[in-house]
Short mmCIF file of C-alpha atoms in Angstrom, two decimals:
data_model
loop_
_atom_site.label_atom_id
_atom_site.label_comp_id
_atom_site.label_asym_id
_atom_site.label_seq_id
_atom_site.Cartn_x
_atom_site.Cartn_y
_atom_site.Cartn_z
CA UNK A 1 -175.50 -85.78 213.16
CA UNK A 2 -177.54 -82.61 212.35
CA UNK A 3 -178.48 -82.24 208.67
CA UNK A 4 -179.76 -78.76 208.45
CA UNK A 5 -182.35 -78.21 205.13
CA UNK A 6 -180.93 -75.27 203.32
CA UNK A 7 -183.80 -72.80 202.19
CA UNK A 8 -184.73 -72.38 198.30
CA UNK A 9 -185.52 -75.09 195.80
CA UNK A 10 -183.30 -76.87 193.37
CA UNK A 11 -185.07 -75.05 190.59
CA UNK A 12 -183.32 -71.67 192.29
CA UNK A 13 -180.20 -72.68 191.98
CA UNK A 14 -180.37 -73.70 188.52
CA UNK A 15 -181.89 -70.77 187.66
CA UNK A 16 -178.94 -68.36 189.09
CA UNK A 17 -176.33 -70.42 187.59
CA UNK A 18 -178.27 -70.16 184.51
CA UNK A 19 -178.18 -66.05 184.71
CA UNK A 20 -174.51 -66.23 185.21
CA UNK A 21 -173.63 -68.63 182.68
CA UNK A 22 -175.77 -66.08 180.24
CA UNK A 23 -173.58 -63.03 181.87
CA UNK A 24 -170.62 -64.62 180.83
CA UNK A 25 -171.50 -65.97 177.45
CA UNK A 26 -172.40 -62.50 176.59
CA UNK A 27 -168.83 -61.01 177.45
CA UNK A 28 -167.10 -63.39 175.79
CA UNK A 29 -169.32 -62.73 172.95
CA UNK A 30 -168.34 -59.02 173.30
CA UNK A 31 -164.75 -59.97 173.40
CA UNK A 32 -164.64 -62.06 170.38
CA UNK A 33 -166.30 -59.49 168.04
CA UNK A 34 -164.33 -56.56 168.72
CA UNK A 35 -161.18 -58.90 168.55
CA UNK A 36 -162.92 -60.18 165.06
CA UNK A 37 -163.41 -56.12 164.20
CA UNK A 38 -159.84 -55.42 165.16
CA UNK A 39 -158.45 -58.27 162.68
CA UNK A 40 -160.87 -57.22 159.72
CA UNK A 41 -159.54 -53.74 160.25
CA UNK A 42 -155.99 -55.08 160.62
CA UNK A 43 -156.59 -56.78 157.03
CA UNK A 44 -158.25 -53.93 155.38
CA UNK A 45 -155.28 -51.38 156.39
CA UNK A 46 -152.48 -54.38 155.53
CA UNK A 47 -154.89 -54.66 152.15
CA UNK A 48 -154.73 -50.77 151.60
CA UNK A 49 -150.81 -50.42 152.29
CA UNK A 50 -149.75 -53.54 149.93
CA UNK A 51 -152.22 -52.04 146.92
CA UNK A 52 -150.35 -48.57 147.60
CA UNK A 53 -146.54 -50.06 147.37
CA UNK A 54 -147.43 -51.92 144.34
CA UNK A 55 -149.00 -49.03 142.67
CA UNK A 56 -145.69 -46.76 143.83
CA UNK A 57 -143.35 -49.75 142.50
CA UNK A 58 -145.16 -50.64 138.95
CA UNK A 59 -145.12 -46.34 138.76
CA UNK A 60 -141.21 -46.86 139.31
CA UNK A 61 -140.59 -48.96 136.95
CA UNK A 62 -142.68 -47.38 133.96
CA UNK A 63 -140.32 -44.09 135.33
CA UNK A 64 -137.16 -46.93 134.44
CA UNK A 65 -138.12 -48.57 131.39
CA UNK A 66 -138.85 -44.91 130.06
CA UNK A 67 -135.47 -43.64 131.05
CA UNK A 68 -133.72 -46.76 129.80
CA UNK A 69 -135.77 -47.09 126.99
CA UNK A 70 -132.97 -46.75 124.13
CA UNK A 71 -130.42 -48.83 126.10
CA UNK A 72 -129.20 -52.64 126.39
CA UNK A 73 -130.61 -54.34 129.54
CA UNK A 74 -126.92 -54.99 130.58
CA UNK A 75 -123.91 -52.38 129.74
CA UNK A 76 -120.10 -53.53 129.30
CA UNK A 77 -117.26 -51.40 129.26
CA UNK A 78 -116.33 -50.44 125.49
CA UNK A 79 -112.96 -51.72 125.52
CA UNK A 80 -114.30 -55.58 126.41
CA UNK A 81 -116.22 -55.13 122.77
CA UNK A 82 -113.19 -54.17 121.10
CA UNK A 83 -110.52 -57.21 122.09
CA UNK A 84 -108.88 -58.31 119.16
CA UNK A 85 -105.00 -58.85 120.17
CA UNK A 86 -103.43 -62.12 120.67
CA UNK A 87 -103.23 -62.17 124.77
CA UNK A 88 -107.31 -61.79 124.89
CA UNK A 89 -107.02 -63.02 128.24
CA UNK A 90 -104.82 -60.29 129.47
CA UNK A 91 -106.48 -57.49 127.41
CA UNK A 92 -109.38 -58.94 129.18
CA UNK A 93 -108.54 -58.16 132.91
CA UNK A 94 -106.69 -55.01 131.86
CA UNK A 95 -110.38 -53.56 130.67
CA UNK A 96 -111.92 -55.08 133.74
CA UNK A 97 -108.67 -53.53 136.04
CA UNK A 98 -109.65 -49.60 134.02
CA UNK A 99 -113.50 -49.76 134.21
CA UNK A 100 -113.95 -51.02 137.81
CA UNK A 101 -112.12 -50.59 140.76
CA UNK A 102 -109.84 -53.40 142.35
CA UNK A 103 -109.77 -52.98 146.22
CA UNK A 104 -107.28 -55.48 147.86
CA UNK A 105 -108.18 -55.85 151.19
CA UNK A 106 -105.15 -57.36 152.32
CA UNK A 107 -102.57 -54.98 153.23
CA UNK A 108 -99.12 -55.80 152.87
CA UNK A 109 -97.66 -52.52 152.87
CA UNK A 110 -98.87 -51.60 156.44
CA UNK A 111 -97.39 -54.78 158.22
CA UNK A 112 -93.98 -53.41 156.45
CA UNK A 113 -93.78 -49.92 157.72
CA UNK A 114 -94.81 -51.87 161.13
CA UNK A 115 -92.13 -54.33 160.94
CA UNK A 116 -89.29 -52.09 159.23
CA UNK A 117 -89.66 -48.43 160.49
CA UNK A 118 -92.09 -48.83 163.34
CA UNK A 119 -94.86 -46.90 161.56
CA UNK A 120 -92.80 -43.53 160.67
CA UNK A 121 -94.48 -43.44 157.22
CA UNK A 122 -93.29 -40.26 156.38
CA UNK A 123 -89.82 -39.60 155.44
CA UNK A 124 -89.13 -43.30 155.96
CA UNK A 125 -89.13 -44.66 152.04
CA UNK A 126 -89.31 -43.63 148.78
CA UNK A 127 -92.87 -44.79 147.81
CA UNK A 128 -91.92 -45.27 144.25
CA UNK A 129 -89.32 -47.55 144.15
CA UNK A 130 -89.34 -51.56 145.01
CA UNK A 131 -89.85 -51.99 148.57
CA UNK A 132 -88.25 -55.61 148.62
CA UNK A 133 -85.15 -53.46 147.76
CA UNK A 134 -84.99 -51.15 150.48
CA UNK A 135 -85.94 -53.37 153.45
CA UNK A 136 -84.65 -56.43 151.89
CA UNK A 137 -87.59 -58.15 152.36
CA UNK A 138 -87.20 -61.03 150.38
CA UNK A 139 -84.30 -62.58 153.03
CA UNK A 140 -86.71 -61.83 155.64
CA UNK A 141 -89.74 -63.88 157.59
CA UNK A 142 -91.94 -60.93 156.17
CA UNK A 143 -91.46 -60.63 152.49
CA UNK A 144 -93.57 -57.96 150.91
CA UNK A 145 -95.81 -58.32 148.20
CA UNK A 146 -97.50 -55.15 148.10
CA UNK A 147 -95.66 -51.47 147.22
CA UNK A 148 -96.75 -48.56 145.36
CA UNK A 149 -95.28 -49.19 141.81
CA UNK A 150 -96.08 -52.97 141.76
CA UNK A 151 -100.13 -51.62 143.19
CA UNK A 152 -100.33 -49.32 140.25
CA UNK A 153 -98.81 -51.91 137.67
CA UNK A 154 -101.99 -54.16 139.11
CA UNK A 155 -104.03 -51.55 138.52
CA UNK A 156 -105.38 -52.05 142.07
CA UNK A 157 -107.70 -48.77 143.20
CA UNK A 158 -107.25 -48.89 147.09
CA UNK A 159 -106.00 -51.07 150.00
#
């Protein structure tokens, strides 16, 4: 076998991968202080933006305790002060029922005009009498519990 001497020293090669090591270590360097620059300036904006939303919110609420400044924290409906019969209970939900609206979301009434007059609406019934009288619903596998007198007797605002 032919060993072949390669030219240069050992100190040559040291001294090259020495030069590149520094070449790297000095873009890495780079790279880690503008990604350090970019998160300081990513703090100071994020600083800037929560100082301005706090300002904006304490402003709104000196603009609410101002305009509130003469009333209760909480309001109720006048007629809830002023229960004094002997059904409290039902005087009660009746001032509930007339200062805020009931919605039902169940709908009775629809599934009837589906089931009796296959959706005619108009013409079909007379919407203010008892519905459970006209289609006779209360011998049937669809009673009705919803119709227009009993809805306005509940006091309920929509369906």
């Amino acid at each position: 076998m032919k060993t072949e001497l390669v030219s240069g020293s050992h100190s040559d090669f040291v001294s090259n991968d020495s030069k590149r090591m520094k070449g790297h270590g000095k873009k890495c360097l780079i790279i880690l202080l503008i990604c350090l620059l970019v998160v300081v300036i990513s703090l100071l904006i994020a600083l800037l933006v929560g100082l301005r939303r706090q300002h904006e919110w304490t402003e709104i609420q000196n603009a609410n305790s101002r305009i509130h400044h003469n009333r209760p924290s909480h309001t109720v409906p006048e007629c809830m002060l002023l229960l004094g019969s002997t059904d409290r209970h039902l005087d009660l939900a009746k001032c509930v029922l007339d200062s805020y609206p009931l919605i039902d979301g169940h709908n009775d009434l629809s599934w009837q005009f589906l089931n009796n007059v296959n959706n005619k609406v108009y013409g079909s019934i007379d919407f203010s009498t008892d519905i459970r009288e006209v289609w006779n619903t209360t011998k049937t596998n669809f009673p009705s519990h919803t119709d227009i007198p009993r809805l306005r007797q509940g006091k309920v605002g929509a369906q």
